[in-house]
Short mmCIF file of C-alpha atoms in Angstrom, two decimals:
data_model
loop_
_atom_site.label_atom_id
_atom_site.label_comp_id
_atom_site.label_asym_id
_atom_site.label_seq_id
_atom_site.Cartn_x
_atom_site.Cartn_y
_atom_site.Cartn_z
CA MET Z 17 2.45 33.66 -19.34
CA LEU Z 18 0.04 30.87 -18.51
CA GLU Z 19 -3.67 31.28 -18.76
CA ILE Z 20 -6.24 28.60 -18.04
CA LYS Z 21 -9.79 29.18 -19.22
CA ASN Z 22 -12.94 27.43 -18.13
CA ILE Z 23 -11.49 24.13 -17.09
CA HIS Z 24 -13.94 21.35 -16.26
CA LYS Z 25 -13.15 17.86 -15.02
CA SER Z 26 -15.36 15.08 -13.74
CA PHE Z 27 -14.45 11.69 -12.38
CA GLY Z 28 -17.42 9.51 -13.21
CA LYS Z 29 -20.42 11.32 -11.77
CA ASN Z 30 -18.37 13.64 -9.58
CA GLU Z 31 -17.71 17.01 -11.08
CA ILE Z 32 -14.48 18.13 -9.45
CA LEU Z 33 -13.62 21.21 -11.50
CA LYS Z 34 -16.64 23.33 -12.36
CA GLY Z 35 -15.17 26.02 -14.51
CA VAL Z 36 -11.92 27.51 -13.28
CA ASP Z 37 -10.05 30.44 -14.80
CA LEU Z 38 -6.49 31.19 -13.86
CA LYS Z 39 -3.84 33.61 -14.97
CA ILE Z 40 -0.19 33.43 -14.02
CA GLU Z 41 2.52 35.92 -14.92
CA LYS Z 42 6.20 35.18 -15.08
CA GLY Z 43 7.79 35.31 -11.65
CA ASP Z 44 4.49 34.82 -9.82
CA VAL Z 45 4.40 32.60 -6.79
CA VAL Z 46 0.79 31.52 -6.58
CA VAL Z 47 -0.53 29.48 -3.68
CA ILE Z 48 -3.81 27.59 -3.91
CA LEU Z 49 -5.58 26.93 -0.62
CA GLY Z 50 -8.74 25.02 0.02
CA PRO Z 51 -10.40 22.08 1.73
CA SER Z 52 -9.80 18.59 0.41
CA GLY Z 53 -11.96 17.72 -2.56
CA SER Z 54 -12.01 21.31 -3.73
CA GLY Z 55 -10.16 20.38 -6.92
CA LYS Z 56 -6.80 21.99 -6.22
CA THR Z 57 -4.75 18.92 -7.02
CA THR Z 58 -6.92 18.03 -10.00
CA LEU Z 59 -6.37 21.50 -11.38
CA LEU Z 60 -2.62 21.09 -11.15
CA ARG Z 61 -2.68 17.63 -12.69
CA CYS Z 62 -4.81 18.82 -15.59
CA ILE Z 63 -2.30 21.51 -16.43
CA ASN Z 64 0.42 19.04 -17.28
CA PHE Z 65 -2.00 16.41 -18.52
CA LEU Z 66 -1.60 13.84 -15.76
CA GLU Z 67 -5.38 14.06 -15.93
CA ARG Z 68 -7.25 14.86 -19.10
CA ALA Z 69 -9.68 17.76 -18.58
CA ASP Z 70 -13.18 17.43 -19.99
CA GLU Z 71 -13.20 20.99 -21.19
CA GLY Z 72 -10.98 24.02 -21.11
CA GLN Z 73 -8.23 25.92 -22.77
CA ALA Z 74 -4.64 26.61 -21.85
CA ILE Z 75 -2.68 29.48 -23.32
CA PHE Z 76 0.98 28.94 -22.66
CA GLY Z 77 3.15 31.69 -24.03
CA ASN Z 78 2.42 31.46 -27.74
CA MET Z 79 0.76 28.05 -27.53
CA ASP Z 80 -3.00 27.77 -27.46
CA VAL Z 81 -4.15 24.30 -26.50
CA ASN Z 82 -7.56 22.73 -26.07
CA LEU Z 83 -7.22 20.70 -22.88
CA LYS Z 84 -9.63 18.01 -23.99
CA SER Z 85 -8.38 17.34 -27.49
CA ALA Z 86 -4.69 18.14 -27.17
CA SER Z 87 -2.47 15.99 -29.36
CA ARG Z 88 0.42 13.94 -28.03
CA LYS Z 89 2.82 16.40 -29.52
CA GLN Z 90 1.13 19.33 -27.82
CA ILE Z 91 1.12 17.50 -24.51
CA HIS Z 92 4.82 16.82 -24.92
CA GLN Z 93 5.47 20.47 -25.68
CA ILE Z 94 3.56 21.63 -22.64
CA ARG Z 95 5.43 19.16 -20.47
CA GLN Z 96 8.66 20.69 -21.73
CA LYS Z 97 7.54 23.98 -20.22
CA THR Z 98 6.41 22.61 -16.88
CA ALA Z 99 7.83 20.56 -14.05
CA PHE Z 100 5.91 18.79 -11.29
CA VAL Z 101 6.78 18.20 -7.66
CA PHE Z 102 4.66 15.42 -6.19
CA GLN Z 103 3.25 14.99 -2.71
CA ASN Z 104 4.80 11.53 -2.56
CA TYR Z 105 8.05 12.68 -4.19
CA ASN Z 106 7.83 9.95 -6.87
CA LEU Z 107 11.56 9.70 -7.31
CA PHE Z 108 12.68 6.99 -9.69
CA ASN Z 109 13.49 4.26 -7.20
CA ASN Z 110 16.00 2.49 -9.40
CA LYS Z 111 18.07 5.62 -10.07
CA THR Z 112 20.47 7.58 -7.88
CA ALA Z 113 19.71 11.16 -6.87
CA LEU Z 114 21.87 12.52 -9.67
CA GLU Z 115 20.36 10.13 -12.19
CA ASN Z 116 16.90 11.17 -11.07
CA VAL Z 117 17.72 14.78 -11.74
CA THR Z 118 19.39 14.17 -15.09
CA GLU Z 119 16.93 11.62 -16.48
CA GLY Z 120 14.58 14.23 -17.90
CA LEU Z 121 17.47 16.17 -19.36
CA ILE Z 122 19.27 13.28 -21.00
CA ILE Z 123 16.32 11.25 -22.22
CA GLY Z 124 13.50 13.79 -22.37
CA ARG Z 125 15.45 16.71 -23.78
CA LYS Z 126 18.40 15.01 -25.42
CA VAL Z 127 20.96 16.98 -23.44
CA PRO Z 128 24.43 15.41 -23.66
CA LYS Z 129 25.34 13.44 -20.54
CA ALA Z 130 28.28 15.57 -19.40
CA GLU Z 131 26.30 18.76 -19.54
CA ALA Z 132 23.31 17.13 -17.88
CA ASN Z 133 25.50 15.94 -15.02
CA LYS Z 134 26.82 19.45 -14.56
CA ILE Z 135 23.32 20.91 -14.43
CA GLY Z 136 22.20 18.11 -12.16
CA LYS Z 137 25.00 18.61 -9.67
CA LEU Z 138 24.30 22.33 -9.56
CA ALA Z 139 20.61 21.70 -8.89
CA LEU Z 140 21.41 19.24 -6.10
CA GLU Z 141 23.82 21.75 -4.63
CA LYS Z 142 21.08 24.36 -4.64
CA VAL Z 143 18.85 22.11 -2.55
CA GLY Z 144 21.72 21.24 -0.23
CA LEU Z 145 22.29 17.63 -1.25
CA SER Z 146 25.72 17.68 -2.88
CA ASP Z 147 26.86 14.86 -0.64
CA LYS Z 148 24.01 12.58 -1.70
CA ILE Z 149 24.32 12.59 -5.45
CA ASN Z 150 25.03 8.87 -5.64
CA SER Z 151 22.48 7.80 -3.06
CA TYR Z 152 19.37 5.90 -3.98
CA PRO Z 153 15.96 7.14 -2.82
CA SER Z 154 15.73 4.20 -0.43
CA GLN Z 155 18.74 5.67 1.40
CA LEU Z 156 17.26 9.14 1.78
CA SER Z 157 14.84 10.62 4.30
CA GLY Z 158 11.51 12.01 3.16
CA GLY Z 159 12.75 15.57 3.29
CA GLN Z 160 15.84 14.67 1.30
CA GLN Z 161 13.77 12.82 -1.28
CA GLN Z 162 11.49 15.78 -1.74
CA ARG Z 163 14.47 18.09 -2.13
CA VAL Z 164 15.75 15.78 -4.85
CA GLY Z 165 12.30 16.03 -6.39
CA ILE Z 166 12.62 19.81 -6.37
CA ALA Z 167 16.14 19.61 -7.80
CA ARG Z 168 14.73 17.37 -10.55
CA ALA Z 169 12.20 20.07 -11.34
CA ILE Z 170 14.56 23.03 -11.33
CA ALA Z 171 17.17 21.20 -13.42
CA LEU Z 172 14.66 21.16 -16.25
CA ASN Z 173 14.52 24.97 -16.11
CA PRO Z 174 10.81 25.03 -16.88
CA ASP Z 175 8.62 28.09 -17.35
CA ILE Z 176 6.61 27.11 -14.31
CA ILE Z 177 6.98 24.57 -11.51
CA LEU Z 178 3.81 22.93 -10.20
CA PHE Z 179 3.90 21.83 -6.55
CA ASP Z 180 1.25 19.41 -5.35
CA GLU Z 181 1.22 19.58 -1.53
CA PRO Z 182 4.98 19.14 -1.43
CA THR Z 183 5.23 18.93 2.35
CA SER Z 184 2.04 17.07 3.23
CA ALA Z 185 3.72 13.68 3.41
CA LEU Z 186 6.62 14.82 5.53
CA ASP Z 187 7.29 14.56 9.23
CA PRO Z 188 6.98 18.02 10.81
CA GLU Z 189 10.72 18.31 11.45
CA LEU Z 190 11.44 17.80 7.77
CA VAL Z 191 8.88 20.28 6.46
CA GLY Z 192 11.13 23.21 7.27
CA GLU Z 193 14.03 22.12 5.10
CA VAL Z 194 11.77 21.74 2.07
CA LEU Z 195 10.04 25.07 2.62
CA THR Z 196 13.43 26.75 2.90
CA VAL Z 197 14.40 25.41 -0.51
CA MET Z 198 11.10 26.51 -1.99
CA LYS Z 199 11.50 29.98 -0.54
CA SER Z 200 14.97 30.34 -1.98
CA ILE Z 201 13.96 29.37 -5.49
CA ALA Z 202 10.96 31.68 -5.24
CA LYS Z 203 13.31 34.54 -4.40
CA GLU Z 204 15.28 33.75 -7.54
CA GLY Z 205 12.24 34.51 -9.63
CA THR Z 206 11.00 31.00 -10.41
CA THR Z 207 7.36 30.94 -11.43
CA MET Z 208 5.59 28.62 -9.03
CA LEU Z 209 2.06 27.32 -8.64
CA VAL Z 210 1.80 25.70 -5.24
CA VAL Z 211 -1.00 23.72 -3.65
CA THR Z 212 -0.25 23.63 0.06
CA HIS Z 213 -1.57 23.82 3.60
CA GLU Z 214 1.55 25.61 4.81
CA MET Z 215 0.17 29.05 5.61
CA SER Z 216 3.59 30.44 6.45
CA PHE Z 217 4.68 29.87 2.88
CA ALA Z 218 1.57 31.54 1.55
CA LYS Z 219 2.02 34.55 3.81
CA ASP Z 220 5.76 35.01 3.44
CA VAL Z 221 6.52 34.04 -0.12
CA ALA Z 222 3.43 34.06 -2.31
CA ASN Z 223 2.41 37.16 -4.21
CA LYS Z 224 -1.04 35.76 -4.96
CA VAL Z 225 -3.28 33.45 -2.96
CA ILE Z 226 -6.23 31.61 -4.46
CA PHE Z 227 -8.92 30.02 -2.34
CA MET Z 228 -10.76 27.14 -3.99
CA ASP Z 229 -13.81 25.30 -2.75
CA GLY Z 230 -16.23 22.95 -4.45
CA GLY Z 231 -14.49 23.04 -7.79
CA VAL Z 232 -14.47 26.82 -8.26
CA ILE Z 233 -12.24 29.70 -7.30
CA VAL Z 234 -13.98 31.49 -4.45
CA GLU Z 235 -11.54 34.31 -3.92
CA GLU Z 236 -8.14 35.34 -5.20
CA ASP Z 237 -6.00 38.20 -3.96
CA ALA Z 238 -2.69 39.20 -2.45
CA PRO Z 239 -1.83 37.23 0.71
CA GLU Z 240 -2.24 40.24 3.03
CA GLU Z 241 -5.78 40.72 1.77
CA ILE Z 242 -6.82 37.09 1.93
CA PHE Z 243 -5.46 36.46 5.41
CA SER Z 244 -6.53 39.64 7.20
CA ARG Z 245 -9.52 40.77 5.15
CA PRO Z 246 -11.14 37.74 3.52
CA LYS Z 247 -14.17 38.90 1.60
CA GLU Z 248 -16.09 35.69 1.11
CA GLU Z 249 -17.88 33.77 3.84
CA ARG Z 250 -16.39 30.45 2.75
CA THR Z 251 -12.89 31.87 2.81
CA GLN Z 252 -13.39 33.22 6.31
CA GLN Z 253 -14.71 29.89 7.56
CA PHE Z 254 -11.81 27.99 6.05
CA LEU Z 255 -9.21 30.34 7.47
CA LYS Z 256 -10.82 30.25 10.88
CA ARG Z 257 -10.47 26.49 10.96
CA VAL Z 258 -6.96 26.39 9.62
CA ILE Z 259 -5.31 29.26 11.43
CA PRO Z 260 -5.06 29.28 15.24
CA GLU Z 261 -7.69 31.47 16.92
CA ASP Z 262 -5.40 34.19 18.19
CA TYR Z 263 -4.31 35.19 14.69
CA ILE Z 264 -7.83 36.30 13.83
CA TYR Z 265 -7.67 38.88 16.59
CA ASN Z 266 -4.49 40.38 15.16
CA ILE Z 267 -5.04 44.03 14.41
CA MET V 20 23.86 -58.82 -1.20
CA SER V 21 25.10 -56.14 -3.55
CA VAL V 22 23.04 -53.08 -4.35
CA GLY V 23 22.99 -54.28 -7.89
CA LEU V 24 23.70 -50.99 -9.67
CA ASP V 25 25.68 -51.20 -12.84
CA TYR V 26 28.08 -48.31 -12.14
CA GLN V 27 29.69 -48.43 -15.54
CA PHE V 28 26.28 -48.04 -17.12
CA LEU V 29 25.45 -45.30 -14.65
CA VAL V 30 28.38 -43.20 -15.80
CA LYS V 31 27.90 -43.93 -19.50
CA THR V 32 24.23 -43.11 -19.43
CA PHE V 33 24.89 -39.92 -17.50
CA PHE V 34 26.58 -38.50 -20.55
CA ILE V 35 23.83 -39.80 -22.79
CA ALA V 36 21.30 -38.01 -20.64
CA LEU V 37 23.51 -34.92 -20.69
CA SER V 38 23.37 -34.93 -24.49
CA GLY V 39 19.70 -34.13 -24.24
CA VAL V 40 20.40 -30.91 -22.35
CA PRO V 41 20.88 -28.74 -25.46
CA THR V 42 17.44 -29.73 -26.67
CA ALA V 43 15.87 -28.90 -23.33
CA LEU V 44 17.73 -25.59 -23.29
CA ILE V 45 16.74 -24.61 -26.81
CA ILE V 46 13.10 -25.23 -26.05
CA THR V 47 13.40 -23.27 -22.81
CA ILE V 48 15.19 -20.33 -24.40
CA VAL V 49 12.89 -20.07 -27.41
CA SER V 50 9.84 -20.28 -25.20
CA LEU V 51 11.18 -17.58 -22.87
CA LEU V 52 12.14 -15.30 -25.75
CA ILE V 53 8.54 -15.43 -26.94
CA ALA V 54 6.80 -15.61 -23.60
CA LEU V 55 8.61 -12.81 -21.76
CA PRO V 56 7.68 -9.89 -24.05
CA LEU V 57 4.30 -11.36 -24.94
CA GLY V 58 3.47 -12.10 -21.30
CA PHE V 59 4.51 -8.61 -20.29
CA LEU V 60 2.42 -6.90 -22.96
CA LEU V 61 -0.64 -9.01 -22.22
CA ALA V 62 -0.21 -8.36 -18.49
CA LEU V 63 -0.18 -4.63 -19.27
CA SER V 64 -3.34 -5.01 -21.30
CA ARG V 65 -4.99 -6.76 -18.34
CA ILE V 66 -3.95 -4.02 -15.95
CA ASN V 67 -5.09 -1.23 -18.26
CA GLN V 68 -8.23 -3.22 -19.01
CA ILE V 69 -7.93 -2.89 -22.73
CA PRO V 70 -11.20 -4.17 -24.20
CA VAL V 71 -11.26 -7.54 -25.95
CA ILE V 72 -7.58 -8.28 -25.49
CA SER V 73 -7.71 -8.35 -21.70
CA GLN V 74 -10.75 -10.64 -21.63
CA LEU V 75 -9.19 -12.98 -24.19
CA ALA V 76 -6.01 -13.04 -22.14
CA ARG V 77 -7.93 -13.96 -19.01
CA VAL V 78 -9.66 -16.86 -20.73
CA TYR V 79 -6.40 -17.98 -22.26
CA VAL V 80 -4.68 -18.05 -18.88
CA SER V 81 -7.50 -20.08 -17.34
CA PHE V 82 -7.30 -22.62 -20.13
CA VAL V 83 -3.58 -23.10 -19.82
CA ARG V 84 -3.54 -23.21 -16.04
CA GLY V 85 -6.52 -25.53 -15.91
CA THR V 86 -5.14 -28.30 -18.10
CA PRO V 87 -2.19 -30.66 -17.65
CA VAL V 88 0.82 -29.90 -19.81
CA ILE V 89 0.91 -33.42 -21.21
CA VAL V 90 -2.64 -33.00 -22.48
CA GLN V 91 -1.74 -29.65 -24.03
CA ILE V 92 1.10 -31.41 -25.81
CA PHE V 93 -1.20 -34.11 -27.15
CA ILE V 94 -3.74 -31.59 -28.35
CA ILE V 95 -1.18 -29.47 -30.17
CA PHE V 96 0.52 -32.52 -31.58
CA THR V 97 -2.67 -33.84 -33.13
CA SER V 98 -4.46 -30.65 -34.08
CA VAL V 99 -1.69 -28.57 -35.61
CA PRO V 100 -1.05 -31.00 -38.49
CA LEU V 101 -4.76 -30.99 -39.31
CA LEU V 102 -4.78 -27.19 -39.31
CA LEU V 103 -1.63 -26.95 -41.37
CA LYS V 104 -2.63 -29.50 -43.99
CA PRO V 105 -4.84 -27.17 -46.06
CA VAL V 106 -2.28 -24.38 -45.69
CA PHE V 107 0.49 -26.60 -46.99
CA GLU V 108 -1.62 -27.74 -49.89
CA GLU V 109 -2.61 -24.16 -50.73
CA TYR V 110 1.00 -23.03 -50.96
CA HIS V 111 2.29 -26.30 -52.41
CA VAL V 112 4.74 -26.91 -49.61
CA GLN V 113 6.64 -30.12 -50.22
CA THR V 114 7.13 -31.26 -46.62
CA ASN V 115 4.96 -34.02 -45.29
CA ILE V 116 2.89 -32.84 -42.31
CA TYR V 117 3.88 -35.80 -40.22
CA ASP V 118 7.58 -35.38 -40.89
CA ILE V 119 7.85 -32.11 -39.04
CA ASN V 120 10.45 -32.27 -36.32
CA PRO V 121 8.57 -32.61 -33.02
CA ILE V 122 10.66 -29.81 -31.57
CA TRP V 123 8.47 -27.32 -33.40
CA TYR V 124 5.46 -28.62 -31.50
CA ALA V 125 7.45 -28.28 -28.31
CA PHE V 126 8.18 -24.65 -29.20
CA ILE V 127 4.49 -23.97 -29.70
CA VAL V 128 3.22 -25.71 -26.60
CA PHE V 129 5.82 -24.38 -24.22
CA SER V 130 5.66 -20.83 -25.58
CA LEU V 131 1.90 -20.80 -25.10
CA ASN V 132 2.19 -22.36 -21.68
CA THR V 133 4.92 -20.08 -20.39
CA THR V 134 3.23 -16.97 -21.78
CA ALA V 135 0.14 -17.72 -19.75
CA ILE V 136 2.16 -18.18 -16.59
CA LEU V 137 4.17 -15.02 -17.15
CA ILE V 138 1.02 -12.97 -17.71
CA GLU V 139 0.11 -13.64 -14.11
CA VAL V 140 3.67 -13.15 -12.90
CA PHE V 141 3.94 -9.76 -14.57
CA ARG V 142 0.44 -8.71 -13.59
CA SER V 143 1.30 -8.94 -9.93
CA ALA V 144 4.83 -7.59 -10.38
CA ILE V 145 3.74 -4.52 -12.32
CA SER V 146 1.14 -3.71 -9.68
CA THR V 147 3.89 -3.36 -7.10
CA VAL V 148 5.36 -0.43 -9.02
CA SER V 149 3.45 2.65 -7.96
CA LYS V 150 1.60 4.66 -10.59
CA GLY V 151 3.50 7.73 -9.43
CA GLN V 152 6.67 6.39 -11.03
CA LEU V 153 5.00 6.57 -14.43
CA GLU V 154 3.54 10.01 -13.73
CA ALA V 155 6.92 11.34 -12.69
CA ALA V 156 8.43 9.90 -15.86
CA TYR V 157 5.81 11.63 -17.99
CA SER V 158 6.26 14.91 -16.16
CA VAL V 159 10.02 15.03 -16.88
CA GLY V 160 9.26 14.49 -20.54
CA LEU V 161 9.71 10.77 -21.11
CA ASN V 162 7.41 9.07 -23.60
CA ASN V 163 5.76 5.72 -22.94
CA VAL V 164 8.52 3.52 -24.35
CA GLN V 165 11.25 5.40 -22.51
CA ALA V 166 9.32 5.40 -19.25
CA PHE V 167 8.74 1.66 -19.38
CA ARG V 168 12.18 0.68 -20.53
CA ARG V 169 14.12 2.84 -18.06
CA ILE V 170 11.89 3.12 -15.01
CA ILE V 171 8.99 0.66 -14.89
CA ILE V 172 10.47 -2.53 -16.33
CA PRO V 173 13.65 -2.55 -14.21
CA GLN V 174 11.53 -2.21 -11.08
CA THR V 175 9.04 -4.80 -12.30
CA LEU V 176 11.83 -7.22 -13.05
CA VAL V 177 13.25 -7.16 -9.54
CA VAL V 178 9.90 -8.25 -8.16
CA ALA V 179 9.14 -10.71 -10.95
CA LEU V 180 12.50 -12.42 -11.05
CA PRO V 181 11.92 -15.10 -8.39
CA ASN V 182 8.70 -16.12 -10.13
CA ILE V 183 10.34 -16.04 -13.55
CA CYS V 184 12.99 -18.34 -12.13
CA THR V 185 10.30 -20.74 -10.95
CA ALA V 186 8.64 -20.63 -14.36
CA THR V 187 11.96 -21.28 -16.10
CA VAL V 188 12.85 -24.21 -13.90
CA ASN V 189 9.36 -25.65 -14.35
CA LEU V 190 9.75 -25.20 -18.07
CA ILE V 191 13.03 -27.11 -18.10
CA LYS V 192 11.45 -29.94 -16.17
CA ALA V 193 8.37 -29.93 -18.36
CA THR V 194 10.47 -30.51 -21.45
CA SER V 195 10.77 -34.06 -20.17
CA LEU V 196 7.20 -34.51 -21.33
CA GLY V 197 8.53 -34.11 -24.82
CA TYR V 198 9.36 -37.78 -24.70
CA ALA V 199 5.70 -38.33 -25.50
CA LEU V 200 6.40 -36.68 -28.84
CA SER V 201 9.45 -38.84 -29.38
CA LEU V 202 11.42 -35.66 -28.82
CA ARG V 203 14.98 -36.72 -28.24
CA GLU V 204 15.56 -34.78 -25.07
CA ILE V 205 17.04 -35.79 -21.73
CA THR V 206 14.44 -38.28 -20.56
CA LEU V 207 13.94 -40.08 -23.85
CA ARG V 208 17.62 -40.43 -24.64
CA ALA V 209 18.35 -41.98 -21.30
CA GLN V 210 15.31 -44.25 -21.50
CA VAL V 211 16.33 -45.49 -24.93
CA ALA V 212 19.77 -46.32 -23.61
CA ALA V 213 18.17 -48.12 -20.71
CA ASN V 214 15.93 -50.19 -22.96
CA VAL V 215 18.96 -52.05 -24.32
CA GLY V 216 19.94 -53.78 -21.09
CA TYR V 217 16.88 -53.02 -18.94
CA ASN V 218 19.00 -50.78 -16.66
CA TYR V 219 16.11 -48.52 -15.84
CA ILE V 220 17.08 -47.60 -12.30
CA GLU V 221 20.47 -46.35 -13.38
CA ALA V 222 18.92 -44.40 -16.22
CA TYR V 223 16.35 -42.75 -13.97
CA ILE V 224 19.02 -41.82 -11.44
CA ASP V 225 21.02 -40.22 -14.24
CA ILE V 226 18.03 -38.33 -15.59
CA PHE V 227 17.30 -37.15 -12.07
CA ILE V 228 20.86 -35.89 -11.55
CA VAL V 229 21.01 -34.09 -14.89
CA TYR V 230 17.80 -32.18 -14.21
CA LEU V 231 18.94 -31.37 -10.71
CA LEU V 232 22.27 -29.98 -11.92
CA LEU V 233 20.67 -28.03 -14.73
CA CYS V 234 17.94 -26.50 -12.57
CA SER V 235 20.36 -25.69 -9.76
CA LEU V 236 22.62 -23.89 -12.19
CA VAL V 237 19.70 -21.88 -13.57
CA GLU V 238 18.57 -20.98 -10.05
CA TYR V 239 22.06 -19.83 -9.19
CA LEU V 240 22.28 -17.63 -12.27
CA PHE V 241 18.92 -16.07 -11.49
CA LYS V 242 20.04 -15.40 -7.95
CA LEU V 243 23.13 -13.55 -9.20
CA TYR V 244 21.05 -11.46 -11.55
CA GLU V 245 18.53 -10.67 -8.86
CA LYS V 246 21.28 -9.52 -6.54
CA ARG V 247 22.56 -7.12 -9.18
CA LEU V 248 19.12 -5.68 -9.85
CA ARG V 249 18.34 -5.24 -6.16
CA LYS V 250 21.19 -2.80 -5.73
CA TYR V 251 18.86 0.17 -5.41
CA LYS V 252 16.60 -1.31 -2.78
CA ALA V 253 16.97 -0.51 0.90
CA VAL V 254 19.04 -2.88 2.99
CA GLY V 255 16.85 -5.67 4.28
CA ALA V 256 13.88 -4.67 2.11
#
């Protein structure tokens, strides 16, 4: 459904993405792991044009787009097919939770207000925030804000939802509630591309794990393979550092 | 020994001074109507470092902030006619250069002045709105105009409003300098009335009171507006 070919991106003299290829099928839940600076977030941001790649191609359904020279119209079309969940939630501070969720529908997709509100309320119900629809972000906890962010993404009913370290900015107690929501929408068949450090999510929910380092994909496989039988040295080193010692000795 | 204030004159001149308020207000409103959008756009160009425009804007702000308003008035008042003379002759305009109502010069000077001030006001206000707000707007499918109008500008305004209030009040007070152009605003009207019987103290007290009332009213209105806009912010933020 989505295929990325040979994506390159540099910031000044730093080459962050050194040629990455990626293929995602409908219903996939793909987790990208890797040390910081490996390009995971940049990859995500290039897909929906929050950054402009220096080189590369994206094939989205029947759309074939050059990532460097894409026109405004093409960018807009791709953004219609994707939704983004940010590490820092990025809720619209001057809008209520419901307004946050319906903004993209009403203004971006010209959905009539009544219908948008219906969709929005359903989305907020799905993330467990029906009682907060008229609250402003400043009145919500981090976990609640992120759940609104997820509701905002699912309300758009995109082909794929991109998650950029959705729980990294949360207090540990609040991480669980967000992961629960993500697991439930994954079970419903949502196509997800998730950059995260939450190994439990990768092990329990993902059907494909990608390990990135130094701007390239080092290894990609099913979670069982990656976690118990990593083939590359770099992957093994990373996992050793990230997963508690006793797991490695699990037979 | 009596204080020596002619109270009858005090009251009469108060209303004469008051009659200059519409002029002050027109100048203020016209200047704001021009300066607010222009200041905002130029502030954006500074933040996004758009070549040429952002450097010109920076120089322009320095010029305006570095010179007294009264001098800016004199410069505009003397140079604009000279610049317009060939234009008028070219298009065979009948009006005499020196018959132009001084209020037009006031419009020019105060628009230019206020724009420069608002560039700086908006530059700092916009920078308080995190870039993520714009990115989130793009990612839900809003275009630039929609994102700014619905998300960025409302949040910028809340932060900028106190400074815009200051700029407005300063603008109202600065219109008093229009008396140097023989602009019949608050100060000049009251002074003229005072000239008749040399009741300067009463006239100055009246001018003082009129400005105070006008500026206080404007401050109050701004405060109300700010309260409404701040609705979404956390309590005590």
